[in-house]
JSON list of C-alpha atoms in Angstrom, two decimals:
[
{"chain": "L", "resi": 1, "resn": "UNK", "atom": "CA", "xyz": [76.54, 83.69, 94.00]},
{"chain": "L", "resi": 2, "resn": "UNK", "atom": "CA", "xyz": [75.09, 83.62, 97.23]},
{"chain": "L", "resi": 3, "resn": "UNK", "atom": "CA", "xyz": [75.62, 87.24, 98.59]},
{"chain": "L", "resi": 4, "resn": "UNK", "atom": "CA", "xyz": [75.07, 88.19, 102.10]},
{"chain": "L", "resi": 5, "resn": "UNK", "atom": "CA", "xyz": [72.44, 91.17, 102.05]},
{"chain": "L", "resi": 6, "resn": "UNK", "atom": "CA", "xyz": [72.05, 94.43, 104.23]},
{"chain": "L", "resi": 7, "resn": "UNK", "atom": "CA", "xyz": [67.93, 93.22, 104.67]},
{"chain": "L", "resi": 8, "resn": "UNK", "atom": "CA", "xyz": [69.63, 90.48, 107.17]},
{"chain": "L", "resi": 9, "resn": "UNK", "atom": "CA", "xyz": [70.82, 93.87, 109.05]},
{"chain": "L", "resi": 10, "resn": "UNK", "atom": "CA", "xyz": [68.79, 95.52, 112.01]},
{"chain": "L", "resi": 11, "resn": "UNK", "atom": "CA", "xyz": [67.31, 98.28, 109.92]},
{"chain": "L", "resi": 12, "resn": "UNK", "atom": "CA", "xyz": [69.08, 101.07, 112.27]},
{"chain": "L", "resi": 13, "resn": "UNK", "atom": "CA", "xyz": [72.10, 99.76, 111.11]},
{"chain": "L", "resi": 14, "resn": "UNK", "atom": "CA", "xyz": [70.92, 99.60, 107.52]},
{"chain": "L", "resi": 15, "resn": "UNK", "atom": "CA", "xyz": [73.48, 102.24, 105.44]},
{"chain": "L", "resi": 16, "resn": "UNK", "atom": "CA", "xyz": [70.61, 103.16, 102.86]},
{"chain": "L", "resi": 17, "resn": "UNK", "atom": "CA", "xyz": [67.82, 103.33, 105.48]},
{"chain": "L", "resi": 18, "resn": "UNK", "atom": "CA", "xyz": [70.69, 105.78, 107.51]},
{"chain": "L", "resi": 19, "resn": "UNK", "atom": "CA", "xyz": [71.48, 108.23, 104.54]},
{"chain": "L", "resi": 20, "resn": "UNK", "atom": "CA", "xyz": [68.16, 108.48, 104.03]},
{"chain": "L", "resi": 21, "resn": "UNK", "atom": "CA", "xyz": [66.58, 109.35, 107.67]},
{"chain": "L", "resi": 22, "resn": "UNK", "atom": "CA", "xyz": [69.55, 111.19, 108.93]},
{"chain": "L", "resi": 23, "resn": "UNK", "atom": "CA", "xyz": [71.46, 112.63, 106.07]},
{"chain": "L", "resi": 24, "resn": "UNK", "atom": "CA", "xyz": [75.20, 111.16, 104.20]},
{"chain": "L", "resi": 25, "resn": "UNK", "atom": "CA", "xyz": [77.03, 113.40, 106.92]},
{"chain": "L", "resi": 26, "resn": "UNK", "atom": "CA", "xyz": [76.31, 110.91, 109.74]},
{"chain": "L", "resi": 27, "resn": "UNK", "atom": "CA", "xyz": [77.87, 107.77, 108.06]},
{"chain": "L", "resi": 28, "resn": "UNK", "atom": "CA", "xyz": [80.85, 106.75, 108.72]},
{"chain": "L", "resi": 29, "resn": "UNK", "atom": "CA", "xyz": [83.60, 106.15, 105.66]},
{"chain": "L", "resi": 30, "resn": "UNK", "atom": "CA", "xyz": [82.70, 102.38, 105.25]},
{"chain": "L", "resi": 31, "resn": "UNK", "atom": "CA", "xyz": [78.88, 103.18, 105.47]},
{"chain": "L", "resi": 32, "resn": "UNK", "atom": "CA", "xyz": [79.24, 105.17, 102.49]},
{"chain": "L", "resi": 33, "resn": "UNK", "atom": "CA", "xyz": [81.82, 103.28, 100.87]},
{"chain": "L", "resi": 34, "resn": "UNK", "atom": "CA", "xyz": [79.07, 100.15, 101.13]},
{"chain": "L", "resi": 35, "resn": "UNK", "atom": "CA", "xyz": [75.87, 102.11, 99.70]},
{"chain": "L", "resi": 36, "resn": "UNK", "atom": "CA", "xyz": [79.10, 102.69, 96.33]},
{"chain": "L", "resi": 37, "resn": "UNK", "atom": "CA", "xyz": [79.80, 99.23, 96.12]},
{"chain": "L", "resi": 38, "resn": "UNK", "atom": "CA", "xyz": [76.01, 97.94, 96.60]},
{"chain": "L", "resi": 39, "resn": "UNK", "atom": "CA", "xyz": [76.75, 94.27, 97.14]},
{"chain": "L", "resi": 40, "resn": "UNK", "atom": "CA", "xyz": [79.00, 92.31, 98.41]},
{"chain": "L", "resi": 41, "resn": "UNK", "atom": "CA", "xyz": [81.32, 89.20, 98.00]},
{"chain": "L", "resi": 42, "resn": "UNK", "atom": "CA", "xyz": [79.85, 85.36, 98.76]},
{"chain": "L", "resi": 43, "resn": "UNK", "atom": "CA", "xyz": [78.83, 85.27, 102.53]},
{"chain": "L", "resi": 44, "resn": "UNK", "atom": "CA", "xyz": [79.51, 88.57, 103.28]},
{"chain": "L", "resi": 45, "resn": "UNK", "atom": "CA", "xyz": [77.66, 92.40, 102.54]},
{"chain": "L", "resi": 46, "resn": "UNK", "atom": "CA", "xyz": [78.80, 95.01, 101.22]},
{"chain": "L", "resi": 47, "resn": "UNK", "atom": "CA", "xyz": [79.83, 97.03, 104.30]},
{"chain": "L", "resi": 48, "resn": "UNK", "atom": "CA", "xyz": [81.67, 94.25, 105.41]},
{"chain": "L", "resi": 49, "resn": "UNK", "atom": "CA", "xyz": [83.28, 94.40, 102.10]},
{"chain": "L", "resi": 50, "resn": "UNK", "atom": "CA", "xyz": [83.81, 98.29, 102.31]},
{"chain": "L", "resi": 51, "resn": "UNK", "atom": "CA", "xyz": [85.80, 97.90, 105.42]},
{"chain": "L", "resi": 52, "resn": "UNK", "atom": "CA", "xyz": [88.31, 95.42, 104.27]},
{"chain": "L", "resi": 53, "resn": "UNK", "atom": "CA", "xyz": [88.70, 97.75, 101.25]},
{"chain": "L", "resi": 54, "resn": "UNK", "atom": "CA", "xyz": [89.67, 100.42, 103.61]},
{"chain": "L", "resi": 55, "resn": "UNK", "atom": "CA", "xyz": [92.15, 98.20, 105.17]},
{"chain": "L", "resi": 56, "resn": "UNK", "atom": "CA", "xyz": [93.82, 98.22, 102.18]},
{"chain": "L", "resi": 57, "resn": "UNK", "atom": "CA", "xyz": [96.19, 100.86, 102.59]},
{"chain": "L", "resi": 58, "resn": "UNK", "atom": "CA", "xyz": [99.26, 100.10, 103.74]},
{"chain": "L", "resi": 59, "resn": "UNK", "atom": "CA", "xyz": [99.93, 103.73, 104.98]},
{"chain": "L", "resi": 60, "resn": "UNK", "atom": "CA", "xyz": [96.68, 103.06, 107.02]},
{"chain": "L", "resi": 61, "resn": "UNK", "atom": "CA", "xyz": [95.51, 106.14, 105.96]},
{"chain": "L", "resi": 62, "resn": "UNK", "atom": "CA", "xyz": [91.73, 104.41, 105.77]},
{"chain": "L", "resi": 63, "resn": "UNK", "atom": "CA", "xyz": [89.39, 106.14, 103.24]},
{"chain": "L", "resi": 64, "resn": "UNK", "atom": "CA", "xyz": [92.49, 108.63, 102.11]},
{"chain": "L", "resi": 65, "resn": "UNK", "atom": "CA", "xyz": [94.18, 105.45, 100.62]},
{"chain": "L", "resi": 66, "resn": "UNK", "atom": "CA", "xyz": [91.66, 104.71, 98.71]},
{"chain": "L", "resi": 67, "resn": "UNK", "atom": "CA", "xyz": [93.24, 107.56, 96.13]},
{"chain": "L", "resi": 68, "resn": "UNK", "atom": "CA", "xyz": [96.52, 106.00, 95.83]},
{"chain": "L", "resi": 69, "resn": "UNK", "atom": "CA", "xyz": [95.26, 102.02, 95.72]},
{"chain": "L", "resi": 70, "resn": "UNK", "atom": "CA", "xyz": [96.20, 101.01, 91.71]},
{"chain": "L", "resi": 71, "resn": "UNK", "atom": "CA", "xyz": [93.50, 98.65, 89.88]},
{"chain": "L", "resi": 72, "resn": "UNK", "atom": "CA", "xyz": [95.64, 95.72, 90.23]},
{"chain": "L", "resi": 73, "resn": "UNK", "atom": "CA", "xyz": [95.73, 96.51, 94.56]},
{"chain": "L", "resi": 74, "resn": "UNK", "atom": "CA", "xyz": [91.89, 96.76, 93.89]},
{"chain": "L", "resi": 75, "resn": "UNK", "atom": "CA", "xyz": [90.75, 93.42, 92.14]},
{"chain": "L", "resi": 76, "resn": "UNK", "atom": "CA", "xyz": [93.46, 91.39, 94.12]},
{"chain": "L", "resi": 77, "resn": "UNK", "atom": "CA", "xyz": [90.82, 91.95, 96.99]},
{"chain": "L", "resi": 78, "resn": "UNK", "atom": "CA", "xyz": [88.30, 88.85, 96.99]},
{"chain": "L", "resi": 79, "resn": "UNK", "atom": "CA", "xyz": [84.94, 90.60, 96.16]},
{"chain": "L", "resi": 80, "resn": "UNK", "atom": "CA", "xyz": [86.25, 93.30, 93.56]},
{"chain": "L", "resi": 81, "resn": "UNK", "atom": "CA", "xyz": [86.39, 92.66, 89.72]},
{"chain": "L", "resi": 82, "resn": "UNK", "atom": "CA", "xyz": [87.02, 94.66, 87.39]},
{"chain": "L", "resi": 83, "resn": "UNK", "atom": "CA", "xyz": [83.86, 96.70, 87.26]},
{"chain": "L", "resi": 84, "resn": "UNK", "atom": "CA", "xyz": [84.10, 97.32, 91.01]},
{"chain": "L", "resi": 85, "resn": "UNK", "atom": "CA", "xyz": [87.61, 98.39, 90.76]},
{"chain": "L", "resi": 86, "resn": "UNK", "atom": "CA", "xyz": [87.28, 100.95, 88.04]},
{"chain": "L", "resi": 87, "resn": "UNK", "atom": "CA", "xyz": [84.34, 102.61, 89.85]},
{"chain": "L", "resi": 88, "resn": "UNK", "atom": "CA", "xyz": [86.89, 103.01, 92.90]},
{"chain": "L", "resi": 89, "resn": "UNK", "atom": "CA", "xyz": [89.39, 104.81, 90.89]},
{"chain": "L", "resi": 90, "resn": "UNK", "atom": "CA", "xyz": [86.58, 106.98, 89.36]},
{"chain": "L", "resi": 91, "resn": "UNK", "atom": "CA", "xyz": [85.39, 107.46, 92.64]},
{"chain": "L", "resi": 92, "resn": "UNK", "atom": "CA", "xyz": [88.89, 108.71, 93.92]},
{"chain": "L", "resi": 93, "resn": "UNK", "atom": "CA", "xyz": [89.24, 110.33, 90.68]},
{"chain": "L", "resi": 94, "resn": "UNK", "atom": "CA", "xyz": [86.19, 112.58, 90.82]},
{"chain": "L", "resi": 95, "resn": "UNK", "atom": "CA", "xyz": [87.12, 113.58, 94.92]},
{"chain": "L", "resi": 96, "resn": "UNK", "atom": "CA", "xyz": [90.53, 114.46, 93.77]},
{"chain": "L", "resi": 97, "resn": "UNK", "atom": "CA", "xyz": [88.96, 116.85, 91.11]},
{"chain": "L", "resi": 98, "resn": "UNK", "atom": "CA", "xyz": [86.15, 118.44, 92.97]},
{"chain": "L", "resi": 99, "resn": "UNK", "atom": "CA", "xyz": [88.67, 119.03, 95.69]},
{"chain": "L", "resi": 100, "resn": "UNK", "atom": "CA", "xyz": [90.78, 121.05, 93.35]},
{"chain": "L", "resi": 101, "resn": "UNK", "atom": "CA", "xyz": [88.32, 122.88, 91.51]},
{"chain": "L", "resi": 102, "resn": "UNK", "atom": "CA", "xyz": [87.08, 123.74, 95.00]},
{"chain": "L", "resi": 103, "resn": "UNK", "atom": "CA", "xyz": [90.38, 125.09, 95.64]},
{"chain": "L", "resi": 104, "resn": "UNK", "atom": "CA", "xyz": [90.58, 127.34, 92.20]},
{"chain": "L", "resi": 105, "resn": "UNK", "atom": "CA", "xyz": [87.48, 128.93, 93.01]},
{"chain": "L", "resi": 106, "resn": "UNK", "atom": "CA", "xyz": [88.81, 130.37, 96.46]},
{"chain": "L", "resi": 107, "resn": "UNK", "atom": "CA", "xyz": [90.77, 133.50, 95.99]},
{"chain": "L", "resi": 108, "resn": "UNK", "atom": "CA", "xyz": [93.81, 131.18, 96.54]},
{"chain": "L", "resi": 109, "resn": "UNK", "atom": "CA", "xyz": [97.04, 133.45, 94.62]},
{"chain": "L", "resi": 110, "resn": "UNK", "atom": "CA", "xyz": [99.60, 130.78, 94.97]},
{"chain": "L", "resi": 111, "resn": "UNK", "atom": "CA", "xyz": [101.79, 133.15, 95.69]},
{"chain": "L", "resi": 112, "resn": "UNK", "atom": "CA", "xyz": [103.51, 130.75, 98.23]},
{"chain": "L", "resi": 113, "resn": "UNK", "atom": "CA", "xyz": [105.56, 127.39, 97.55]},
{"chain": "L", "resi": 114, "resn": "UNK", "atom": "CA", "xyz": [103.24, 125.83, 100.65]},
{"chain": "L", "resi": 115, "resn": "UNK", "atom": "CA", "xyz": [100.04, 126.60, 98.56]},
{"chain": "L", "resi": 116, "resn": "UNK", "atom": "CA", "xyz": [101.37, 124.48, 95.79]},
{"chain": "L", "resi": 117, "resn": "UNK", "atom": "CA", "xyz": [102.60, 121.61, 97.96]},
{"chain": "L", "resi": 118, "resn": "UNK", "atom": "CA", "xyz": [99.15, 121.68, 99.33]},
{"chain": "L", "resi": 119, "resn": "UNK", "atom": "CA", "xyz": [97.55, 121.53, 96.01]},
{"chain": "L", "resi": 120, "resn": "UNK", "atom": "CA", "xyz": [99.59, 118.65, 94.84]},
{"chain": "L", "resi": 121, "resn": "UNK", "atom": "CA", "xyz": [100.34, 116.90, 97.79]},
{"chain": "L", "resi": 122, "resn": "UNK", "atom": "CA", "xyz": [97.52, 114.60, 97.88]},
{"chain": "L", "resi": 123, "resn": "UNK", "atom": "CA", "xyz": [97.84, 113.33, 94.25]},
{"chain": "L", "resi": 124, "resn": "UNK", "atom": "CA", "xyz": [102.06, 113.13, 94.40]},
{"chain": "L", "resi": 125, "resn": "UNK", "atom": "CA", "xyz": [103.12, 111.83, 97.35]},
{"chain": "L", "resi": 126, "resn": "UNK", "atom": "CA", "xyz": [102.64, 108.41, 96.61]},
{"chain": "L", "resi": 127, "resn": "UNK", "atom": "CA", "xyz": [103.07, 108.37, 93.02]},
{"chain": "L", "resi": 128, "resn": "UNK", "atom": "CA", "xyz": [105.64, 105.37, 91.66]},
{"chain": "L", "resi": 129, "resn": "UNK", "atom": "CA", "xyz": [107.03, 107.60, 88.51]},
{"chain": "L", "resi": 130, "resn": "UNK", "atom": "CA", "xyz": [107.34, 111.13, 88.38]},
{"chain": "L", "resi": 131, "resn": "UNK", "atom": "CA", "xyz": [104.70, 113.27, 87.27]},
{"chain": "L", "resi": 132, "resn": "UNK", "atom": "CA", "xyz": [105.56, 116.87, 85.58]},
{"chain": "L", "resi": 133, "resn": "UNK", "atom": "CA", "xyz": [103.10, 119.25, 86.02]},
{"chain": "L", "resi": 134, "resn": "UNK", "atom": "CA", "xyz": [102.87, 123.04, 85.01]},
{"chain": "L", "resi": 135, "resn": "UNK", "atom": "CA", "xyz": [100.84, 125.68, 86.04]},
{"chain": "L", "resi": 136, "resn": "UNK", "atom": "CA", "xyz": [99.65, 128.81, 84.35]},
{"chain": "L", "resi": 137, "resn": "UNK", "atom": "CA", "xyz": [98.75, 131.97, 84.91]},
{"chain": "L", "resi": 138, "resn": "UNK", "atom": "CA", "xyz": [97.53, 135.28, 83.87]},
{"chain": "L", "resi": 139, "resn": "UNK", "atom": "CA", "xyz": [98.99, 138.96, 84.63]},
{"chain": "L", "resi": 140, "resn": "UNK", "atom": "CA", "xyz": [96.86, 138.86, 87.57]},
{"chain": "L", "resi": 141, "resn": "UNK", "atom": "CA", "xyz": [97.97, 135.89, 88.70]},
{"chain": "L", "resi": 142, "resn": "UNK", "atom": "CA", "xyz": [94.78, 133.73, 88.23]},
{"chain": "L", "resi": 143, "resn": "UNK", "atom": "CA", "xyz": [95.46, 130.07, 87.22]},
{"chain": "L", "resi": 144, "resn": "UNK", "atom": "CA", "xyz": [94.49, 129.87, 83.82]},
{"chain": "L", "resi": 145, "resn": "UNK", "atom": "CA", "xyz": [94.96, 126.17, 84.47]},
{"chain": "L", "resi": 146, "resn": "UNK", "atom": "CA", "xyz": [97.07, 123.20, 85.19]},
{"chain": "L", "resi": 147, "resn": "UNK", "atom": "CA", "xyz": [98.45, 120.74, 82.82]},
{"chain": "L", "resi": 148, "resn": "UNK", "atom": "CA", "xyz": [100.10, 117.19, 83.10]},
{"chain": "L", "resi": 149, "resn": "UNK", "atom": "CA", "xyz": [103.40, 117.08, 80.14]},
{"chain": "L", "resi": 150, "resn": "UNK", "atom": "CA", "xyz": [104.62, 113.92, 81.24]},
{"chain": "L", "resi": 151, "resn": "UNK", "atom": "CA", "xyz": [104.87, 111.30, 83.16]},
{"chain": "L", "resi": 152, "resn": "UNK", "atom": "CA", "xyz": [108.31, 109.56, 83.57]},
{"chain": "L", "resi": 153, "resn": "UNK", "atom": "CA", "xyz": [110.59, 106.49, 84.97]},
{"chain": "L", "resi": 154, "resn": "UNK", "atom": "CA", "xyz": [111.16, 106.46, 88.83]},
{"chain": "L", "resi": 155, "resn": "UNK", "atom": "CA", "xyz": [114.40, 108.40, 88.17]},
{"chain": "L", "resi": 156, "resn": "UNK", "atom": "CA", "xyz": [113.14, 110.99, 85.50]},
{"chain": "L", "resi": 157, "resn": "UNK", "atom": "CA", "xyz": [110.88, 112.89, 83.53]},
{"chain": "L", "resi": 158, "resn": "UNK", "atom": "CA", "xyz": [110.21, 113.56, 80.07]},
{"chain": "L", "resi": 159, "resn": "UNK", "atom": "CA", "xyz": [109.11, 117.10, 80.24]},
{"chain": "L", "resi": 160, "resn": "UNK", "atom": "CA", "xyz": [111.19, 119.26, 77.71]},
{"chain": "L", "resi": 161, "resn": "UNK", "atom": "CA", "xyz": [111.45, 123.15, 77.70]},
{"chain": "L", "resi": 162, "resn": "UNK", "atom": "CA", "xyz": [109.62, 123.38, 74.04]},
{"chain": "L", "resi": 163, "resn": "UNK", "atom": "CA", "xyz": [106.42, 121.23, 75.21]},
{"chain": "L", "resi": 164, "resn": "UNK", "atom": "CA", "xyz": [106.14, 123.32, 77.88]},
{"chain": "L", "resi": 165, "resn": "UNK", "atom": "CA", "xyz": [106.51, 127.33, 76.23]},
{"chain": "L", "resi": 166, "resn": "UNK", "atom": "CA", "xyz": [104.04, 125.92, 73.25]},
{"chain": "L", "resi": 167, "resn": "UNK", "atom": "CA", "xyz": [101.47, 124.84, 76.09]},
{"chain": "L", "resi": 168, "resn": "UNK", "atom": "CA", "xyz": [101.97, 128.30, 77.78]},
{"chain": "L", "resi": 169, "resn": "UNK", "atom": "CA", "xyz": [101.91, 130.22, 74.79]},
{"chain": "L", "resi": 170, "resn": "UNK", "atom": "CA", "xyz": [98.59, 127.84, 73.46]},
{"chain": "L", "resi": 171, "resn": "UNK", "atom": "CA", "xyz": [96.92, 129.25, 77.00]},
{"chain": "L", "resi": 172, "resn": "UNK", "atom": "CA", "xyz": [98.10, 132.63, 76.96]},
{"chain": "L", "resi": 173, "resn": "UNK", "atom": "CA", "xyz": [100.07, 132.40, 80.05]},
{"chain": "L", "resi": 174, "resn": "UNK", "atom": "CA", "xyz": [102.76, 135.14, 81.22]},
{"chain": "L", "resi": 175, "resn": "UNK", "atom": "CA", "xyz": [103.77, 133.39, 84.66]},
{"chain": "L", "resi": 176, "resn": "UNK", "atom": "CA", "xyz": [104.65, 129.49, 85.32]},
{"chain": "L", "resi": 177, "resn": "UNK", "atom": "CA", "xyz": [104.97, 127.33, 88.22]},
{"chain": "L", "resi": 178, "resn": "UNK", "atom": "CA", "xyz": [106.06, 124.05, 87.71]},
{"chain": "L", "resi": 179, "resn": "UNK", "atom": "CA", "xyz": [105.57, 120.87, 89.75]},
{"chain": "L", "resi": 180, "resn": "UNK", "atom": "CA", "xyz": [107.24, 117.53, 90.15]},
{"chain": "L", "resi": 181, "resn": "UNK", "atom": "CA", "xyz": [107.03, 114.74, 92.49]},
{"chain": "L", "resi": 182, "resn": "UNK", "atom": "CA", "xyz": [110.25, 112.38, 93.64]},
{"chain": "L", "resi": 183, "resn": "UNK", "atom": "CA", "xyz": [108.84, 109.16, 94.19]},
{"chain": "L", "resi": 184, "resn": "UNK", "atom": "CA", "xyz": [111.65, 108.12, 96.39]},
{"chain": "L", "resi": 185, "resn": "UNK", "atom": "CA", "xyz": [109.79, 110.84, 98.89]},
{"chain": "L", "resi": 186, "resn": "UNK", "atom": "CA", "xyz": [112.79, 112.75, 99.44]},
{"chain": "L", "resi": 187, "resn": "UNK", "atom": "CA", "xyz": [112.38, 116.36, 97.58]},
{"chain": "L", "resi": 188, "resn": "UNK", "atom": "CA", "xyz": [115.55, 117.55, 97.63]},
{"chain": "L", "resi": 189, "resn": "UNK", "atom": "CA", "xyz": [116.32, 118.89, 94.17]},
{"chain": "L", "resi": 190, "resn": "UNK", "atom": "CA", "xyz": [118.83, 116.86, 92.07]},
{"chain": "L", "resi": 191, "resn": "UNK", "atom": "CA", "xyz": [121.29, 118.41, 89.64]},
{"chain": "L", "resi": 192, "resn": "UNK", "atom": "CA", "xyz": [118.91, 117.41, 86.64]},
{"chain": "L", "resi": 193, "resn": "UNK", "atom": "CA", "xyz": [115.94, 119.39, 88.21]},
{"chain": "L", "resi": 194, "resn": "UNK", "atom": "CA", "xyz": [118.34, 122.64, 89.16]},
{"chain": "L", "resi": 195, "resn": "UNK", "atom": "CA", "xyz": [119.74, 122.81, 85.33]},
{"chain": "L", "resi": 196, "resn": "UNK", "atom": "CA", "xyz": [116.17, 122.14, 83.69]},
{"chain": "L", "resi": 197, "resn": "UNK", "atom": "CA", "xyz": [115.13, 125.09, 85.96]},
{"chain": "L", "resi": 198, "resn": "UNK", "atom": "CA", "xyz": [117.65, 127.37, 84.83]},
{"chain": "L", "resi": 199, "resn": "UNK", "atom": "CA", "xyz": [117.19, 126.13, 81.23]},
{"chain": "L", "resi": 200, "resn": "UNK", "atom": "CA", "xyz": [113.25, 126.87, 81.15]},
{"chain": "L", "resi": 201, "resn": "UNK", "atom": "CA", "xyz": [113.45, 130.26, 83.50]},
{"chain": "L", "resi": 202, "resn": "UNK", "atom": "CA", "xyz": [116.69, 132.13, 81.23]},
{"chain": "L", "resi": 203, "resn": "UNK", "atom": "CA", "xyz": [113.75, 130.52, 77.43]},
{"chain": "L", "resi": 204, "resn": "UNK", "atom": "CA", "xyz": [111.12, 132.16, 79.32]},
{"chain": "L", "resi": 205, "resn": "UNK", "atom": "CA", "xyz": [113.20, 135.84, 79.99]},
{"chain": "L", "resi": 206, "resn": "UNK", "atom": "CA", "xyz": [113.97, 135.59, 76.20]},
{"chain": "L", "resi": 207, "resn": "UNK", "atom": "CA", "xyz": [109.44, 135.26, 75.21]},
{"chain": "L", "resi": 208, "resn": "UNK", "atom": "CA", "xyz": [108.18, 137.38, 78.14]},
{"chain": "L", "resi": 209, "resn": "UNK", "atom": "CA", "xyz": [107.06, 134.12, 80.21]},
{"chain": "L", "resi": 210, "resn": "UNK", "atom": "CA", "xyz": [108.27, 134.52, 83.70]},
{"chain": "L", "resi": 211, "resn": "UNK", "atom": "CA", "xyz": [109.43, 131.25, 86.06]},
{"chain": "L", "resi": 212, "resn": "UNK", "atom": "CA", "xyz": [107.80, 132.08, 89.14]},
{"chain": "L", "resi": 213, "resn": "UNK", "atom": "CA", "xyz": [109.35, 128.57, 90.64]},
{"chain": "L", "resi": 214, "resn": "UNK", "atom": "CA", "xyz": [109.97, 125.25, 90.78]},
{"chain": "L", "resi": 215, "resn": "UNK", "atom": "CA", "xyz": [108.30, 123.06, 93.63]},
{"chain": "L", "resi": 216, "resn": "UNK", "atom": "CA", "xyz": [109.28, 119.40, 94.26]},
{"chain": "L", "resi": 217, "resn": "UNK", "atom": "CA", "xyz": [106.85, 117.51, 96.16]},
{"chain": "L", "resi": 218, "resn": "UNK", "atom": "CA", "xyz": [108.19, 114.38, 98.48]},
{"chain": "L", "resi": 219, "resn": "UNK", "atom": "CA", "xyz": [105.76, 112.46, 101.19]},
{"chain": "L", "resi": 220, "resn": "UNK", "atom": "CA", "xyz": [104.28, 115.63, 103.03]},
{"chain": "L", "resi": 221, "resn": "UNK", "atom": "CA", "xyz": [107.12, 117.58, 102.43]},
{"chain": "L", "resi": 222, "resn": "UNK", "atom": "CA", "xyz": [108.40, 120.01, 100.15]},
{"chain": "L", "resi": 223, "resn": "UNK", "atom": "CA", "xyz": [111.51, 121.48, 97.95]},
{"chain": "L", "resi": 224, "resn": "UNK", "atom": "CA", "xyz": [110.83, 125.44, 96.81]},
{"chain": "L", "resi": 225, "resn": "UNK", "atom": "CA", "xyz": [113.70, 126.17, 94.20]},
{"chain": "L", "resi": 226, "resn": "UNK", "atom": "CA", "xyz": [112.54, 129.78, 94.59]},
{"chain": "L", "resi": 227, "resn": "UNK", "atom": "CA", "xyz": [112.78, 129.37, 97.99]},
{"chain": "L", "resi": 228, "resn": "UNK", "atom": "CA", "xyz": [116.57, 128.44, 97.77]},
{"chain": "L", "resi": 229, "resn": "UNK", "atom": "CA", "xyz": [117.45, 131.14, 95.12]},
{"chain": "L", "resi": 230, "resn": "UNK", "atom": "CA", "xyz": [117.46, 128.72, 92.21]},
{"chain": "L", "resi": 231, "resn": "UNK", "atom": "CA", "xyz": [115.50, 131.13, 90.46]}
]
């Protein structure tokens, strides 16, 4: 194919030559998107490329979409196959993690419904099904860890009280916060959520696991059940 190149570039506008004389901090988001991708589509390069991928989103939310854009979204785009498109999701993939594990080391206690919501926000707000997540922690209140039991239909999860006392008991966990999303966006607790709440928080009294709450996450908002005396 006959690929437009960055050598038909001024070489001050040259992404590689850039990173390289003046450091990755002084590129812009399709600069670095472009060094990623490496090469482009026919007649065009790859930073020409990058910034129609950031285009994309239809929240216009420029590189940020990038984590929420689906393979399919990604190799509908003239110029991205499948290869191209899986190293974007890996790419978004590995942000999303470093950005968490960033957050775990901080002395963050989640002691707050707003620290989760800000933990999970990114990943949940534009999810299409629900996602059930649960997080664990010591006597001190240190996450132990997070862990993904389900993912479900638009209306529902699948997460079940057992799955989720043998993964807290498997981890050695005393305290639990769980953590869905509504995909509708709107995180006002349904009756489902309030009776699984009360169903998991009166099994955990009974083996010495304590609810601490139950936080629904909508687009860039929030639902604390603790919060509303639920728990």
């Amino acid at each position: 194919m006959d690929h437009a190149t960055m050598k038909e570039l001024p070489e001050e506008l040259r992404p590689y030559e850039r990173c390289e004389k003046e450091g990755p901090e002084r590129l812009s988001d399709e600069e670095l998107l472009s060094i990623i991708l490496r090469t482009g589509s026919r007649g065009e390069t790859s930073l020409e490329l990058a910034r129609r991928i950031l285009a994309l989103s239809d929240s216009g939310e420029g590189i940020l979409g990038l984590l929420h854009l689906s393979l399919p979204q990604l190799t509908a785009l003239k110029g991205i196959g499948r290869v191209k498109g899986i190293q974007l999701l890996c790419i978004g993939e590995l942000s999303r993690r470093i950005w968490k594990r960033k957050t775990i080391s901080r002395p963050v206690s989640f002691t707050e419904a707003s620290q989760v919501a800000a933990y999970y926000q990114e990943d949940l707000r534009h999810a299409g099904q629900e996602q059930f997540y649960m997080m664990m922690f010591n006597t001190k209140q240190v996450l132990l860890g997070d862990i993904l039991l389900s993912k479900g239909t638009v209306n529902a999860s699948l997460a079940s009280p057992r799955e989720i006392f043998i993964e807290a008991l498997r981890h050695q966990a005393v305290n639990l916060i769980l953590v869905h999303n509504h995909p509708s966006g709107d995180p006002e607790p349904s009756r489902e959520d309030i009776r699984l709440t009360a169903r998991i928080s009166q099994a955990g009294e009974l083996i010495g696991i304590r609810l601490l709450d139950h936080v629904i996450i909508g687009d860039g908002t929030y639902a604390s059940m603790k919060e509303r005396g639920l728990i």
